[in-house]
Tab-separated table of C-alpha atoms in Angstrom:
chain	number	residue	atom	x	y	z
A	7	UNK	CA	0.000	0.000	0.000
A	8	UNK	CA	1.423	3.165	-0.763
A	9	UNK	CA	2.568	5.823	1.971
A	10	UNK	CA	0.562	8.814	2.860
A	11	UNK	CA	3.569	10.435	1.633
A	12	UNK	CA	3.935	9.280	-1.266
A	13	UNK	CA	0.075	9.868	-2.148
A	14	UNK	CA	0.713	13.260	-1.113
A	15	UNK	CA	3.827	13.798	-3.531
A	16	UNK	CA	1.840	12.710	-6.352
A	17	UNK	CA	-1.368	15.051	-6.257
A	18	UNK	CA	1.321	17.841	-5.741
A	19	UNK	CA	3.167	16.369	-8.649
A	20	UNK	CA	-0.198	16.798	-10.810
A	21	UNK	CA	-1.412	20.175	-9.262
A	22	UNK	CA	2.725	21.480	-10.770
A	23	UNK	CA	1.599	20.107	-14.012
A	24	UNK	CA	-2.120	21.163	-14.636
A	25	UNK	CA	-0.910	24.699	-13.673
A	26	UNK	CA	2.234	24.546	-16.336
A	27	UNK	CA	-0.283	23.392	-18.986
A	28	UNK	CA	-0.303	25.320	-21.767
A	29	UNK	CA	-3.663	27.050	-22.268
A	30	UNK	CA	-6.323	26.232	-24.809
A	31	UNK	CA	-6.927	29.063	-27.027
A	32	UNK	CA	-9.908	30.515	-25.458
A	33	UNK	CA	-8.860	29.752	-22.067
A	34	UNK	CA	-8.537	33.195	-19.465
A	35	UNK	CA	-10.928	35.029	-22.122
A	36	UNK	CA	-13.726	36.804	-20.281
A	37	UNK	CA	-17.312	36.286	-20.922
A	38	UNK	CA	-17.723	39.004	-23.465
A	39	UNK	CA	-14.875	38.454	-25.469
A	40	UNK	CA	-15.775	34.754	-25.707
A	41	UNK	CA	-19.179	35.902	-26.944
A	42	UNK	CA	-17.743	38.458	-29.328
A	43	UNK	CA	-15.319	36.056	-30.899
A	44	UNK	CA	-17.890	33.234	-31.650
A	45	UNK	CA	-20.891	36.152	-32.698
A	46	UNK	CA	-18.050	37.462	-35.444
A	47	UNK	CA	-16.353	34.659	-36.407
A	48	UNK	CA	-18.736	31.414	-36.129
A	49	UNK	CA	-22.255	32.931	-36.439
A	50	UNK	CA	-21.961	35.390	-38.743
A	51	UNK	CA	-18.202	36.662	-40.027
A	52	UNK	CA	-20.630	38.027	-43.248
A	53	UNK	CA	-21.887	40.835	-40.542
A	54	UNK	CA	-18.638	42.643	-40.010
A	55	UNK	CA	-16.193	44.354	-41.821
A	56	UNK	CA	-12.557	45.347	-40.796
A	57	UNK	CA	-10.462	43.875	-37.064
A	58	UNK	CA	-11.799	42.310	-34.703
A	59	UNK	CA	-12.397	44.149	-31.836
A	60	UNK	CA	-13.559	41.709	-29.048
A	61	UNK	CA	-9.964	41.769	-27.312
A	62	UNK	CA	-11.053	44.507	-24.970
A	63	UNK	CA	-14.624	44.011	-24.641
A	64	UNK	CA	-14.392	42.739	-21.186
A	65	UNK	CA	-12.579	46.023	-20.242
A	66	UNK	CA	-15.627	47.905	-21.334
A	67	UNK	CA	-18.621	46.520	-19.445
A	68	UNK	CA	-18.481	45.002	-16.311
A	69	UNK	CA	-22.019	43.633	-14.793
A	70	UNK	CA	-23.217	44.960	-11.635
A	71	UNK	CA	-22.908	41.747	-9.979
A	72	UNK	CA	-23.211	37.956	-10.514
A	73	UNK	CA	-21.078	35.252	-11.378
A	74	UNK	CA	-19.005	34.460	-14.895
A	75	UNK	CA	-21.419	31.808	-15.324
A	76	UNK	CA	-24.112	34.269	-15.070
A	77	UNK	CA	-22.848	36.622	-17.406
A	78	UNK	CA	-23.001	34.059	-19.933
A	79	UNK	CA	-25.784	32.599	-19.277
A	80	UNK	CA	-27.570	35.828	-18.988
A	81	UNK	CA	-26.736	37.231	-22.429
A	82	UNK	CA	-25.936	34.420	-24.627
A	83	UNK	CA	-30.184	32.997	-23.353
A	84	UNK	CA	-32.912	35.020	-21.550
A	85	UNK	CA	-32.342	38.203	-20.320
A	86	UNK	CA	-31.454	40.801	-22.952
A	87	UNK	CA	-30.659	43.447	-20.722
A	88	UNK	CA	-27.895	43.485	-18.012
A	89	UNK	CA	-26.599	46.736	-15.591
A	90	UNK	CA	-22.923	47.288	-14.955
A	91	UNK	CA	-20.404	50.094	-15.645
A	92	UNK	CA	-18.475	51.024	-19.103
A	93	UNK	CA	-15.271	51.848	-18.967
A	94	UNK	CA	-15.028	51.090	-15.252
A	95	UNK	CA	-16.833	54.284	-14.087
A	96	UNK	CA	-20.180	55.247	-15.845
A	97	UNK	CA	-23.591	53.641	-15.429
A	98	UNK	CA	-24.594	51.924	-18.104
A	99	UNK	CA	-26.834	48.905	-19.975
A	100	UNK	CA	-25.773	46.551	-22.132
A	101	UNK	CA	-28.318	44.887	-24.431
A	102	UNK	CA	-28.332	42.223	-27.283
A	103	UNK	CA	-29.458	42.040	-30.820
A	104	UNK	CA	-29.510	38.195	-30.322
A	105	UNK	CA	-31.907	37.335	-27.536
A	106	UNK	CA	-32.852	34.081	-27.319
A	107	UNK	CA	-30.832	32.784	-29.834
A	108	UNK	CA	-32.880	34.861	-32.634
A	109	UNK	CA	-29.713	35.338	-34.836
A	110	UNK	CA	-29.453	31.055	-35.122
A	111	UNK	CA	-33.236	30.871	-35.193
A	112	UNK	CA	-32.972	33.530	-38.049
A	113	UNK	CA	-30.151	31.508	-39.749
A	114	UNK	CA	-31.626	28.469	-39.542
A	115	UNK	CA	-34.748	29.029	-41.592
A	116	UNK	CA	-32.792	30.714	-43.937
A	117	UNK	CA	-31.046	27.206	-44.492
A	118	UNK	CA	-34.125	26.002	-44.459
A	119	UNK	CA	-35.611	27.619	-47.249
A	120	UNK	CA	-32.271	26.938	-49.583
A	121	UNK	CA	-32.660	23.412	-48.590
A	122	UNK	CA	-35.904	23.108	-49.703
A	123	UNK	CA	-35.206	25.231	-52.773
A	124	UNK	CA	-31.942	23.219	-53.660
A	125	UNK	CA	-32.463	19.574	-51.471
A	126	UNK	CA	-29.048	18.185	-52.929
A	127	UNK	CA	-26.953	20.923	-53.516
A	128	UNK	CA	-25.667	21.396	-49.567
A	129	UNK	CA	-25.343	19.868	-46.091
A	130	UNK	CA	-27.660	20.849	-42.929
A	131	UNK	CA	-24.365	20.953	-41.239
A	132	UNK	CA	-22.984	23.423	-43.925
A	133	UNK	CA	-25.760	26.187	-43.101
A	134	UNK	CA	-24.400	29.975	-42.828
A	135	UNK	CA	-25.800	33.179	-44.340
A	136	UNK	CA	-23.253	32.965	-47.194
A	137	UNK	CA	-24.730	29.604	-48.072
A	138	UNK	CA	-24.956	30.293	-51.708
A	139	UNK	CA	-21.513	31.705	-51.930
A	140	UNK	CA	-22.371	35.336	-51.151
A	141	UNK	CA	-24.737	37.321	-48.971
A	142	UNK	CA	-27.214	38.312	-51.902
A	143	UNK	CA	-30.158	35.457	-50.895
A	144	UNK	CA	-29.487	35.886	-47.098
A	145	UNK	CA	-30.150	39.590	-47.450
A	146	UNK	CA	-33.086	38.817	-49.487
A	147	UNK	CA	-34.493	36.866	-47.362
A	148	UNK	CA	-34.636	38.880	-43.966
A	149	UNK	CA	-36.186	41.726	-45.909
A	150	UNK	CA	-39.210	39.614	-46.818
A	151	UNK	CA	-39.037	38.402	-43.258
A	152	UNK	CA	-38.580	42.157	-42.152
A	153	UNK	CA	-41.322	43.262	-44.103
A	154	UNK	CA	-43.801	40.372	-43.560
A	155	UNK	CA	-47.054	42.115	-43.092
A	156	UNK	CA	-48.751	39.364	-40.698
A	157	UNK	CA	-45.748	40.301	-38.309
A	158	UNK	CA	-47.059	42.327	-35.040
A	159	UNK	CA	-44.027	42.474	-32.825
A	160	UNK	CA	-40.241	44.098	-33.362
A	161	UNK	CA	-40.197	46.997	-36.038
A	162	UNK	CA	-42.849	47.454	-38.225
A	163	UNK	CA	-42.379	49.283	-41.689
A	164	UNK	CA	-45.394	51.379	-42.681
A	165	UNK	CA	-47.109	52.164	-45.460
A	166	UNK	CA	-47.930	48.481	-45.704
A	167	UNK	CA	-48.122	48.874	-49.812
A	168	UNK	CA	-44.187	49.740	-51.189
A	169	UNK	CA	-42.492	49.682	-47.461
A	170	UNK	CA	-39.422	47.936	-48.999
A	171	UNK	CA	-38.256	51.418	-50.407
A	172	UNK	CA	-39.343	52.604	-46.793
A	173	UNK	CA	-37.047	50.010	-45.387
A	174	UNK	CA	-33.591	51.265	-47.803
A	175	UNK	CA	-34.153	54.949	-47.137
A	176	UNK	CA	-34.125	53.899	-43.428
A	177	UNK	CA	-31.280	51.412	-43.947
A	178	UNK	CA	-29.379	54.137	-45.561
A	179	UNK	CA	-30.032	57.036	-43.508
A	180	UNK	CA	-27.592	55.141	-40.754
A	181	UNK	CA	-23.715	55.174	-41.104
A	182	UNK	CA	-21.878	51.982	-40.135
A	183	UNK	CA	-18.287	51.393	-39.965
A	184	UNK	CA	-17.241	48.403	-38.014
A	185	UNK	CA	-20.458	46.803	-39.552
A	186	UNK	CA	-22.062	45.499	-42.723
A	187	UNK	CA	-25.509	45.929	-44.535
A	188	UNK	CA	-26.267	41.687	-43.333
A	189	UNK	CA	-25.576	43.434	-39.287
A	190	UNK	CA	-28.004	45.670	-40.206
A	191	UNK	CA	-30.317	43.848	-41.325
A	192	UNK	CA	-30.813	41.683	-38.226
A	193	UNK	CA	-30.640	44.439	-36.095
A	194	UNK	CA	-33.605	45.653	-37.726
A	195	UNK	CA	-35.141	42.117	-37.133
A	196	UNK	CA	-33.977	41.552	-33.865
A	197	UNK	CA	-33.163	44.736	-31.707
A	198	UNK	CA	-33.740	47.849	-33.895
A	199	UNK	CA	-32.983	50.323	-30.746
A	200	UNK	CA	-29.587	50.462	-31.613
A	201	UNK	CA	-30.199	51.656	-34.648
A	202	UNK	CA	-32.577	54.012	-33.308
A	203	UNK	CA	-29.744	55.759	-31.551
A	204	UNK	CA	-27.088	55.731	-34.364
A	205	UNK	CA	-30.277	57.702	-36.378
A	206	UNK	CA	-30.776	59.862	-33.616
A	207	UNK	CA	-26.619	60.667	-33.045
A	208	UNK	CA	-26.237	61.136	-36.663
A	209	UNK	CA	-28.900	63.665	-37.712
A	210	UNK	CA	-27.811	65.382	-34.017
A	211	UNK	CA	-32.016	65.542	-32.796
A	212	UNK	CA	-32.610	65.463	-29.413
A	213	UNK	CA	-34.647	62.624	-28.669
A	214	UNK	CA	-35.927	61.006	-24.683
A	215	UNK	CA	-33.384	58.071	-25.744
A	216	UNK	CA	-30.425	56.935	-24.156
A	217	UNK	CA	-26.996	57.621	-25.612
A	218	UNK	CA	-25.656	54.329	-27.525
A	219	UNK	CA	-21.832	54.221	-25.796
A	220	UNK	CA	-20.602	51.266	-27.616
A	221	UNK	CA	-21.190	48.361	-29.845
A	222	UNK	CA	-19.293	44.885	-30.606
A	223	UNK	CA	-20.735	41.976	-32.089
A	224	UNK	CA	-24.056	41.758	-31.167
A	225	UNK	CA	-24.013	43.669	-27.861
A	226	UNK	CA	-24.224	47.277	-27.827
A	227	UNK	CA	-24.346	49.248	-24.402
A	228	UNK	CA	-25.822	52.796	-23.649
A	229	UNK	CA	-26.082	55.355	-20.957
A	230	UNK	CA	-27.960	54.369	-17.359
A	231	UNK	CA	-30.675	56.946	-17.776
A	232	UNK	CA	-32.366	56.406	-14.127
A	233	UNK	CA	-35.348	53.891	-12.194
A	234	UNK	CA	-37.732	52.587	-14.355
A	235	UNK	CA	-41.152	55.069	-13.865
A	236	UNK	CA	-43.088	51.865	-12.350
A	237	UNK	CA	-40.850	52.868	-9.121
A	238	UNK	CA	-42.411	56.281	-9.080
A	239	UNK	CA	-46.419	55.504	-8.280
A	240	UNK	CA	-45.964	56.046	-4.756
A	241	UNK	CA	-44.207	59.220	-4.905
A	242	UNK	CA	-45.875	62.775	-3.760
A	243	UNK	CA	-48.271	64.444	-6.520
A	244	UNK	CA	-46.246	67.177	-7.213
A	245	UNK	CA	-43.106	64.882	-8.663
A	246	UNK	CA	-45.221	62.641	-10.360
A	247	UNK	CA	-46.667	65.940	-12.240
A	248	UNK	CA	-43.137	66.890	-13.338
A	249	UNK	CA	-42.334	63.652	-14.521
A	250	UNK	CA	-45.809	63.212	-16.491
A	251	UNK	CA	-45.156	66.635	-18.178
A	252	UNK	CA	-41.601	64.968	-19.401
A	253	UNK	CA	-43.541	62.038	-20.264
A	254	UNK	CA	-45.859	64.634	-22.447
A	255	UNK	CA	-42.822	65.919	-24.135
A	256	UNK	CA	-41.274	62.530	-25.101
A	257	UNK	CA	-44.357	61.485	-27.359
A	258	UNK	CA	-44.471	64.812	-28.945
A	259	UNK	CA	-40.847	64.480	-30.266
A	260	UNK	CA	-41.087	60.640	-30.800
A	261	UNK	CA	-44.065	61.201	-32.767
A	262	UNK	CA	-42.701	64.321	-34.851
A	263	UNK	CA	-39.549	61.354	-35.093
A	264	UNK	CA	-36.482	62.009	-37.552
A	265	UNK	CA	-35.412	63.075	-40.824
A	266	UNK	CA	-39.230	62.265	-41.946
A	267	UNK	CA	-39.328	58.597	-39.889
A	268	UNK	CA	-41.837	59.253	-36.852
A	269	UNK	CA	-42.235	56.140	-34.491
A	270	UNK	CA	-45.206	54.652	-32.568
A	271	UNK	CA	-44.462	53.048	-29.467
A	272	UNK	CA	-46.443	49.883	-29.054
A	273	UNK	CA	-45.266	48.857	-25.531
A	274	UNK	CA	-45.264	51.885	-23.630
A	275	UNK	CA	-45.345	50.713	-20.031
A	276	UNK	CA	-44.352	51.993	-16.898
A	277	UNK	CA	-40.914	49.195	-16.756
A	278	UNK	CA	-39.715	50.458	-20.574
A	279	UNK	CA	-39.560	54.320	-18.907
A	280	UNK	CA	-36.877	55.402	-17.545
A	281	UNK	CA	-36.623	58.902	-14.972
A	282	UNK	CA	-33.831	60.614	-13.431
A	283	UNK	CA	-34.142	63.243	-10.790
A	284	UNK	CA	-31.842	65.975	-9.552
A	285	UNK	CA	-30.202	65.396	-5.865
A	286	UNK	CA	-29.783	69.170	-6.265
A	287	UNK	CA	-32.616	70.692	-7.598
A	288	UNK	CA	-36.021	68.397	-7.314
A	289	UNK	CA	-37.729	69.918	-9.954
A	290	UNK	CA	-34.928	69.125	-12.563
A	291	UNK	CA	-36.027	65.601	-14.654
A	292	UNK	CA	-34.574	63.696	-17.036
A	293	UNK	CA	-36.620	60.942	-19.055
A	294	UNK	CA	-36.102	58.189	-21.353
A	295	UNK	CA	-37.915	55.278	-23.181
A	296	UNK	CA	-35.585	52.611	-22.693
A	297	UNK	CA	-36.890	49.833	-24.763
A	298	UNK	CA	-37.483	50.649	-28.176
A	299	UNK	CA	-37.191	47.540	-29.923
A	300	UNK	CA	-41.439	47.023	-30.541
A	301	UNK	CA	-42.188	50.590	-32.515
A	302	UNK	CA	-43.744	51.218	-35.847
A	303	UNK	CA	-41.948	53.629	-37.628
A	304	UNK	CA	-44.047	55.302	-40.172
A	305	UNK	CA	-42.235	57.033	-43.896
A	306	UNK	CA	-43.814	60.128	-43.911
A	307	UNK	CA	-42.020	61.037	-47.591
A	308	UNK	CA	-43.570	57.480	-48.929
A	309	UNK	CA	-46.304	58.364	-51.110
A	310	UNK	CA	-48.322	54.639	-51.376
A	311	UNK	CA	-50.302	55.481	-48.616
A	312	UNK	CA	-54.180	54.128	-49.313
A	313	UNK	CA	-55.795	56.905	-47.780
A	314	UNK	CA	-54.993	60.915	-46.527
A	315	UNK	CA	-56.725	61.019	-43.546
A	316	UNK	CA	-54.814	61.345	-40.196
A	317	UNK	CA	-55.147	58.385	-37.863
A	318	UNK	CA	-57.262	58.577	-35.204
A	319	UNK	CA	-56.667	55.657	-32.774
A	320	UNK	CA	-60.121	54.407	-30.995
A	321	UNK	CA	-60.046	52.412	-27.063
A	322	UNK	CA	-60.337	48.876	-28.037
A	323	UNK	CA	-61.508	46.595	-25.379
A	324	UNK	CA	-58.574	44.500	-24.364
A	325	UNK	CA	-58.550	43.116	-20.232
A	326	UNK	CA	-55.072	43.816	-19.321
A	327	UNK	CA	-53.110	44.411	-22.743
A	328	UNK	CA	-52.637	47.438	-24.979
A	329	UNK	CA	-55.125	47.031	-28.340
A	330	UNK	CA	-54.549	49.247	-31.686
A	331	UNK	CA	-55.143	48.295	-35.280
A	332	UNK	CA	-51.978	48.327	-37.040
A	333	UNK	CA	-53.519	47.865	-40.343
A	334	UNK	CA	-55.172	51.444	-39.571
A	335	UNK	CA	-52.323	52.760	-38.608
A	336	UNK	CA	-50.051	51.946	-41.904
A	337	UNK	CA	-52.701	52.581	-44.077
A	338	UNK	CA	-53.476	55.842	-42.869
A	339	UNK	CA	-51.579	59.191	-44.501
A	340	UNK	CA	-47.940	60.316	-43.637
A	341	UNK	CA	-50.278	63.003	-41.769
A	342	UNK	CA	-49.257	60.641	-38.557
A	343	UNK	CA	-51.283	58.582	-35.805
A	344	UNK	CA	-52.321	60.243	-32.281
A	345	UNK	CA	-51.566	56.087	-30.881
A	346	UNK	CA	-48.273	57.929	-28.524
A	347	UNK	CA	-50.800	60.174	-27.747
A	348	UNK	CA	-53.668	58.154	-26.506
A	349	UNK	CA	-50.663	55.401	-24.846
A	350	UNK	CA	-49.345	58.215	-22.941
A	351	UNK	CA	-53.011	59.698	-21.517
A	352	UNK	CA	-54.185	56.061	-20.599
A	353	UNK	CA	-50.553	55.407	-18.609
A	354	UNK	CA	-51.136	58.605	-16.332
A	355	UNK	CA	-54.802	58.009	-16.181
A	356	UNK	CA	-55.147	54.268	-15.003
A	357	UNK	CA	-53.774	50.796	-15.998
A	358	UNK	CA	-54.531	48.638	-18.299
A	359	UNK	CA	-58.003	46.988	-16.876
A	360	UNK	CA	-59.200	50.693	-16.548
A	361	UNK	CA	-58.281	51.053	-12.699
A	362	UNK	CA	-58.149	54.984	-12.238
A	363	UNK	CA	-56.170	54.104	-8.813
A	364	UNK	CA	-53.421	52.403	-10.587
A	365	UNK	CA	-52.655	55.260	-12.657
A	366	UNK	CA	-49.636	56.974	-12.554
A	367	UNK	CA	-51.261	60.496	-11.779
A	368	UNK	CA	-54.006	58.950	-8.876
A	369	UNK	CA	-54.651	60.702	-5.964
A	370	UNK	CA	-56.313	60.478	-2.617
A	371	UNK	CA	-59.900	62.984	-2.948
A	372	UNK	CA	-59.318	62.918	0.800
A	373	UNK	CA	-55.901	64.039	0.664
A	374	UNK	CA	-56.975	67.104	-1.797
A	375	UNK	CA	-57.789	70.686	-0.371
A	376	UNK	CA	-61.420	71.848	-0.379
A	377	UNK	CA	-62.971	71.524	-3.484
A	378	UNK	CA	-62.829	75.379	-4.139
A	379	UNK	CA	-59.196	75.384	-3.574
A	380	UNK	CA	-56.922	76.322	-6.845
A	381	UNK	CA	-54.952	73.088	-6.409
A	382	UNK	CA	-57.876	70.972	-6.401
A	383	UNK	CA	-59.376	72.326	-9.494
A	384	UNK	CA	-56.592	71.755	-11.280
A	385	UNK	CA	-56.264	68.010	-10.424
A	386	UNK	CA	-59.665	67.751	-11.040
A	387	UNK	CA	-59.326	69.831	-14.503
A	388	UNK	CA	-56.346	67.399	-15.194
A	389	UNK	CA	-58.231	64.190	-14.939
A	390	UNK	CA	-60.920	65.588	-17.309
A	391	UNK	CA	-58.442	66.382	-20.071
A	392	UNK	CA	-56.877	62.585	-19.567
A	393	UNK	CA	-60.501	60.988	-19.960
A	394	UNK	CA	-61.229	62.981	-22.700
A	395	UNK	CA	-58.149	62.389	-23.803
A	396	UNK	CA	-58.652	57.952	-23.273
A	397	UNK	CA	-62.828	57.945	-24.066
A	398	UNK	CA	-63.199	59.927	-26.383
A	399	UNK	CA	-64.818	58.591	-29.155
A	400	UNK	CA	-63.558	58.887	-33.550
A	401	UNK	CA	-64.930	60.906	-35.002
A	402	UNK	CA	-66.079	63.006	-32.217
A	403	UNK	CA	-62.237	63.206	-29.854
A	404	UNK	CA	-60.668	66.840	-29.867
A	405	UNK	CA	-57.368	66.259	-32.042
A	406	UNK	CA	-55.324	64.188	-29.022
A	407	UNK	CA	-52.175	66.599	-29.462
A	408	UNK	CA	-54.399	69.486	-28.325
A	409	UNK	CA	-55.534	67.835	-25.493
A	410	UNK	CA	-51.743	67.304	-24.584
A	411	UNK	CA	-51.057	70.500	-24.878
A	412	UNK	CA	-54.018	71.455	-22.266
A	413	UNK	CA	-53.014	69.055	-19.809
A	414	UNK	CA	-49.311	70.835	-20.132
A	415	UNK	CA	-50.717	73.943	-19.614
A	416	UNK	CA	-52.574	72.678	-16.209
A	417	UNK	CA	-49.099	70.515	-14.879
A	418	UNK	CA	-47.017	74.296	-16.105
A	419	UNK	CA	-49.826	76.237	-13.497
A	420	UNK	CA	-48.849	73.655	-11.225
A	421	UNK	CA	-45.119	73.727	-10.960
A	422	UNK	CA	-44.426	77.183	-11.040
């Protein structure tokens, strides 16, 4: 029997060796690099032009907390969105254009439909967007996806009739470097917020985004704008005004949009909001819309529209979901749809079953001054505007933008 010694020796002896090993490549890469490397040069090496630069992506982001395993795990499957720092210092988010594996997904039935096309001519095993020799069918084929008008969630291209020409001046109003037109594409498909923000950097409009930082591979982070509003429904009256009359703001210049694209938000909620108030100065707030990916984005220079009329969206029953017709909506004129509008009226007035008390603006009627006191009439006065502005009936509503601009004019009175 060997000596306890001698045991001993051995798994020292073996320990010596495993650390002298010579390292697989791969081996001491962090998570994002790892992620980068195998995005750019397995999945899609069509997407992306000039070096590599997933060396230093670790450097950039670090996550707030967790372990390694949960940084991969978190953005190679379900979450898509993950807090941390960039560069070390700043607050920031990083997010993915390939949640859920949609990229592969994506790919795959792109193989799919060649194999069917041409049974013989490859192997399953062989699939990649270049599967023809060049990127020409690939491309083809997410624009039909893209532009697929039974599709309800992502980015929507409207007027339904002639949006591919909708979809190149859009494609070509954004300047890539790093990237190719393929990249684009699936951004478009998959995560079009980051192309949001190039489009809003680039034509230099000031929009309630957040500021795109960074991209590499399919990751791209931007700037920690503040709590999601959800975490602001208990807060006094008063700050809950100010942030409503930013909230006000942000669908006026989402809906007036950029360089003639204008955007309806189809999943305005109180978690895809983000707010930001001054230690210093209360009064002093900062919003953004933090999750732009489900949006229509409307070509106001097309000219296929079906019909000139401006849309006019009307409540559609629907317990505990957001209803609009999006076949109204991209058939309708470049004239533009009041859907931000009416979103941002039923948010402050009540939730999404109708509940007044859940809205953002509710208040106590006990906690309110004597009815003939100034402050009450204008809460009152506010909440009439906002049903108006919900229950009002086509073709009978006041236009919804001068509603807005009412209910401004009462949350101005009241924070001055």
């Amino acid at each position: 029997m060997p000596s306890k010694a001698s045991v001993y020796h051995a798994f020292l002896f073996v320990i010596i060796v495993l650390r002298h090993q010579p390292q697989e490549p791969g081996e001491g890469k962090g998570p994002l690099e790892s992620i980068c490397e195998y995005e750019t040069q397995q999945l899609c090496p069509e997407c992306f032009n000039g070096p590599s630069v997933c060396r230093h992506a670790d450097q950039l982001f670090e996550e707030q907390r967790g372990s390694w395993f949960n940084k991969i795990n978190n953005l190679m499957h379900a979450h898509s969105t993950t807090l941390g720092t960039f560069r070390g210092t700043d607050r920031a988010v990083m997010k993915t254009l390939n949640p859920h594996k949609a990229v592969e997904s994506l790919q795959r039935a792109f193989c799919d439909m060649v194999l069917e096309e041409i049974p013989s001519a490859i192997s399953r095993d062989a699939c990649s967007w270049s599967l023809k020799g060049n990127t020409k069918d690939s491309t083809m084929f997410l624009k039909k996806v893209i532009l697929d008008t039974g599709r309800i969630e992502g980015c929507i291209f409207c007027p339904a009739n002639g949006n591919l020409a909708s979809l190149h001046r859009f494609l070509h109003s954004i300047d890539l470097d790093r990237t190719t037109g393929l990249w684009t594409l699936l951004a478009v498909r998959t995560n079009v917020e980051i192309l949001l923000l190039m489009l809003a950097s680039k034509h230099k409009v000031s929009m309630p985004f957040p500021r795109l930082l960074y991209y590499f591979g399919f990751s791209f982070i931007e700037s920690y704008d503040g709590e999601p509003l959800s975490k602001f429904y208990n807060s006094p009256l008063h700050i809950r005004m100010l942030i409503a009359r930013e909230l006000i703001k942000a669908a006026f210049a989402i809906t007036e949009g950029i360089d003639g694209f204008r955007f309806i938000l189809t999943d305005l909620s109180p978690d895809n909001v983000a707010v930001s108030i001054e230690e210093e100065d209360r009064k002093v707030i900062t919003l953004s819309i933090v999750d732009l990916n489900n949006i229509i984005v409307i070509d106001s220079y097309a000219t296929t529209f079906e019909t000139d009329r401006h849309h006019v969206h009307r409540k559609l029953e629907c317990e505990g979901c957001f209803a609009y017709s999006q076949n109204d909506i991209c058939s309708h004129s470049k004239k533009n749809s009041d859907l931000n509008y009416f979103a941002v009226c039923q948010l402050l007035l009540e939730d999404l079953n109708g509940n007044a008390a859940a809205g953002f603006l509710h208040y106590d009627h006990q906690n309110l001054p004597n009815d003939s006191d100034e402050s009450a009439i204008q809460v009152r006065l506010l909440h009439t505007f906002l049903r108006e502005c919900v229950y009002c009936q086509p073709p009978h509503c006041r236009d919804r933008s001068v509603i807005l601009e009412d209910i401004l004019n009462v949350l101005n009175r009241w924070s001055s």
